[in-house]
Amino acid sequence: MAHIELNNDLPGIRGLMFYSPETEAPLNALAEQLLRNDNNSLSRGERELIATYVSYLNDCFFCQNVHGAVAGHYLGCNIDEIDAIKANFSATDLSPKIKALLAIAGSVQKGGKHVTTEQIEAARAEGADDREIHDTVLIAAAFCMYNRYVDGLGTWAPQDRQIYIDRAPERAEVGYISSIFKKV
């Protein structure tokens, strides 16, 4: 049960958005911009993976499974492969650039001042440009906020991970701008 009365039975951030429609639109717009904007050299799957990894580090069950399932959908991998990436991305076959960006995201999760010049230089050496570094830091910072919002108010999350996997194709198709108040 959530720490406050939400007057709905929606899980995770969805319940919070229903409770607070005045913040729902800007929060969804931010997620849409960060994760789905096609004017970006990082793929949607790569950006979802950054959100997933940060959510995992923050131990936010709802967000790491929602975004992990969507990342898996985009990247053509299953939830076990996503779990392996979360547990030890450096041991996976991700590109060196994405590994370097995930390292930066992990530092942002600890606190912005944990990002080092060496991490930035390593990402650049693997081909990351300033926009990709910027977007990685912003996605990581935003997901720290989303995770703390979801968990700070004690929302519930379905424990059956198949629910997230089954919903991923729809989320990939309609995105985040489609409000819980709209039929899309």
Short mmCIF file of C-alpha atoms in Angstrom, two decimals:
data_model
loop_
_atom_site.label_atom_id
_atom_site.label_comp_id
_atom_site.label_asym_id
_atom_site.label_seq_id
_atom_site.Cartn_x
_atom_site.Cartn_y
_atom_site.Cartn_z
CA MET A 1 0.00 0.00 0.00
CA ALA A 2 1.29 3.45 -0.90
CA HIS A 3 2.34 5.82 1.85
CA ILE A 4 -0.46 8.19 0.80
CA GLU A 5 -3.99 7.47 -0.42
CA LEU A 6 -3.77 7.50 -4.21
CA ASN A 7 -7.44 6.62 -4.81
CA ASN A 8 -6.50 4.16 -7.56
CA ASP A 9 -4.97 0.72 -7.88
CA LEU A 10 -2.50 1.50 -10.67
CA PRO A 11 1.09 0.31 -10.12
CA GLY A 12 4.24 2.36 -9.79
CA ILE A 13 4.44 5.75 -11.42
CA ARG A 14 1.12 5.16 -13.18
CA GLY A 15 -0.70 5.38 -9.85
CA LEU A 16 1.17 8.55 -8.97
CA MET A 17 0.35 10.11 -12.32
CA PHE A 18 -3.33 9.36 -11.85
CA TYR A 19 -3.13 10.90 -8.38
CA SER A 20 -1.36 14.04 -9.63
CA PRO A 21 -2.46 14.82 -13.20
CA GLU A 22 -0.82 18.25 -13.08
CA THR A 23 2.62 16.62 -12.86
CA GLU A 24 1.77 13.66 -15.10
CA ALA A 25 2.08 15.59 -18.38
CA PRO A 26 5.52 17.14 -17.77
CA LEU A 27 6.94 13.91 -16.33
CA ASN A 28 5.70 11.94 -19.33
CA ALA A 29 6.96 14.63 -21.72
CA LEU A 30 10.42 14.40 -20.15
CA ALA A 31 10.47 10.60 -20.48
CA GLU A 32 9.28 10.88 -24.08
CA GLN A 33 12.01 13.39 -24.94
CA LEU A 34 14.77 11.45 -23.22
CA LEU A 35 13.85 7.93 -24.32
CA ARG A 36 12.04 8.24 -27.63
CA ASN A 37 13.15 11.39 -29.45
CA ASP A 38 14.47 10.22 -32.81
CA ASN A 39 16.84 13.18 -33.12
CA ASN A 40 19.43 11.20 -31.17
CA SER A 41 22.40 9.04 -32.10
CA LEU A 42 21.73 6.66 -29.20
CA SER A 43 19.05 4.17 -30.10
CA ARG A 44 15.83 3.98 -28.14
CA GLY A 45 16.99 0.64 -26.81
CA GLU A 46 20.30 2.07 -25.61
CA ARG A 47 18.54 4.94 -23.84
CA GLU A 48 16.04 2.54 -22.25
CA LEU A 49 19.01 0.45 -21.13
CA ILE A 50 20.54 3.47 -19.36
CA ALA A 51 17.21 4.06 -17.59
CA THR A 52 17.04 0.37 -16.70
CA TYR A 53 20.55 0.26 -15.30
CA VAL A 54 20.07 3.33 -13.11
CA SER A 55 16.71 1.98 -11.90
CA TYR A 56 18.43 -1.30 -11.04
CA LEU A 57 21.14 0.52 -9.08
CA ASN A 58 18.39 2.40 -7.25
CA ASP A 59 16.61 -0.91 -6.56
CA CYS A 60 13.38 0.38 -8.11
CA PHE A 61 11.64 -2.85 -9.08
CA PHE A 62 8.87 -1.19 -11.09
CA CYS A 63 11.10 1.07 -13.22
CA GLN A 64 13.87 -1.44 -13.85
CA ASN A 65 11.32 -3.97 -15.10
CA VAL A 66 9.22 -1.56 -17.16
CA HIS A 67 12.25 -0.07 -18.89
CA GLY A 68 14.17 -3.34 -18.96
CA ALA A 69 11.33 -4.98 -20.85
CA VAL A 70 11.14 -2.06 -23.28
CA ALA A 71 14.94 -2.10 -23.74
CA GLY A 72 14.76 -5.84 -24.42
CA HIS A 73 11.98 -5.25 -26.95
CA TYR A 74 14.02 -2.64 -28.83
CA LEU A 75 17.33 -4.50 -28.57
CA GLY A 76 15.91 -7.92 -29.41
CA CYS A 77 17.00 -9.58 -26.19
CA ASN A 78 15.17 -11.34 -23.40
CA ILE A 79 14.80 -10.41 -19.75
CA ASP A 80 17.60 -12.77 -18.71
CA GLU A 81 19.99 -10.91 -21.01
CA ILE A 82 18.79 -7.60 -19.55
CA ASP A 83 19.38 -9.00 -16.05
CA ALA A 84 22.93 -9.98 -17.06
CA ILE A 85 23.57 -6.45 -18.31
CA LYS A 86 22.26 -4.96 -15.07
CA ALA A 87 24.37 -7.31 -12.95
CA ASN A 88 27.65 -6.86 -14.86
CA PHE A 89 27.43 -4.92 -18.11
CA SER A 90 31.20 -5.05 -18.60
CA ALA A 91 31.01 -8.83 -19.07
CA THR A 92 28.40 -8.60 -21.85
CA ASP A 93 28.77 -8.08 -25.58
CA LEU A 94 27.52 -4.49 -25.47
CA SER A 95 29.58 -2.03 -27.48
CA PRO A 96 32.50 -0.40 -25.69
CA LYS A 97 30.77 2.97 -26.13
CA ILE A 98 27.59 1.82 -24.36
CA LYS A 99 29.67 0.24 -21.59
CA ALA A 100 31.47 3.56 -21.10
CA LEU A 101 28.15 5.43 -21.02
CA LEU A 102 26.68 2.95 -18.52
CA ALA A 103 29.71 3.55 -16.30
CA ILE A 104 28.94 7.27 -16.40
CA ALA A 105 25.27 6.59 -15.64
CA GLY A 106 26.32 4.48 -12.66
CA SER A 107 28.39 7.36 -11.32
CA VAL A 108 25.49 9.79 -11.77
CA GLN A 109 23.32 7.40 -9.75
CA LYS A 110 25.74 7.76 -6.82
CA GLY A 111 25.83 11.55 -7.22
CA GLY A 112 26.73 13.90 -10.04
CA LYS A 113 30.16 14.67 -8.62
CA HIS A 114 31.08 10.98 -8.92
CA VAL A 115 31.41 11.36 -12.71
CA THR A 116 35.11 11.66 -13.48
CA THR A 117 37.08 13.27 -16.26
CA GLU A 118 38.55 9.83 -16.93
CA GLN A 119 35.06 8.38 -17.50
CA ILE A 120 34.22 11.16 -19.93
CA GLU A 121 37.52 10.69 -21.76
CA ALA A 122 36.96 6.92 -21.91
CA ALA A 123 33.49 7.43 -23.41
CA ARG A 124 34.90 9.85 -25.98
CA ALA A 125 37.69 7.38 -26.81
CA GLU A 126 34.97 4.81 -27.60
CA GLY A 127 33.18 7.24 -29.92
CA ALA A 128 30.67 8.95 -27.63
CA ASP A 129 30.02 12.56 -28.56
CA ASP A 130 29.03 15.41 -26.28
CA ARG A 131 25.31 14.96 -26.97
CA GLU A 132 25.47 11.26 -26.04
CA ILE A 133 27.35 12.06 -22.83
CA HIS A 134 24.86 14.83 -22.04
CA ASP A 135 21.87 12.58 -22.67
CA THR A 136 23.36 9.76 -20.60
CA VAL A 137 23.82 12.07 -17.61
CA LEU A 138 20.34 13.55 -18.02
CA ILE A 139 18.65 10.14 -18.37
CA ALA A 140 20.51 8.88 -15.31
CA ALA A 141 19.61 11.97 -13.27
CA ALA A 142 15.97 11.88 -14.38
CA PHE A 143 15.63 8.22 -13.52
CA CYS A 144 17.03 8.84 -10.07
CA MET A 145 14.12 11.27 -9.68
CA TYR A 146 11.55 8.88 -11.17
CA ASN A 147 12.82 5.99 -9.01
CA ARG A 148 12.72 8.05 -5.84
CA TYR A 149 9.23 9.29 -6.69
CA VAL A 150 7.95 5.73 -7.22
CA ASP A 151 9.65 4.21 -4.20
CA GLY A 152 9.52 7.25 -1.92
CA LEU A 153 5.74 7.08 -1.92
CA GLY A 154 5.72 3.32 -1.49
CA THR A 155 3.85 2.42 -4.67
CA TRP A 156 3.24 -1.22 -5.51
CA ALA A 157 4.61 -3.11 -8.47
CA PRO A 158 3.46 -6.37 -10.04
CA GLN A 159 5.97 -9.06 -9.13
CA ASP A 160 5.23 -11.15 -12.22
CA ARG A 161 7.85 -9.88 -14.65
CA GLN A 162 5.96 -11.34 -17.60
CA ILE A 163 3.46 -8.48 -17.20
CA TYR A 164 6.21 -5.99 -18.05
CA ILE A 165 7.43 -8.09 -20.98
CA ASP A 166 3.91 -8.42 -22.39
CA ARG A 167 3.32 -4.67 -22.12
CA ALA A 168 6.67 -3.64 -23.67
CA PRO A 169 5.58 -3.74 -27.36
CA GLU A 170 2.65 -1.42 -26.60
CA ARG A 171 4.85 0.98 -24.63
CA ALA A 172 7.38 0.95 -27.47
CA GLU A 173 4.63 1.76 -29.95
CA VAL A 174 2.73 4.47 -28.07
CA GLY A 175 5.53 5.89 -25.96
CA TYR A 176 5.30 7.86 -22.75
CA ILE A 177 3.43 10.93 -23.90
CA SER A 178 0.25 8.86 -24.06
CA SER A 179 -1.26 9.77 -20.75
CA ILE A 180 -3.03 7.30 -18.51
CA PHE A 181 -6.03 9.60 -19.06
CA LYS A 182 -6.11 9.07 -22.84
CA LYS A 183 -7.13 6.05 -24.85
CA VAL A 184 -4.27 5.44 -27.27
#
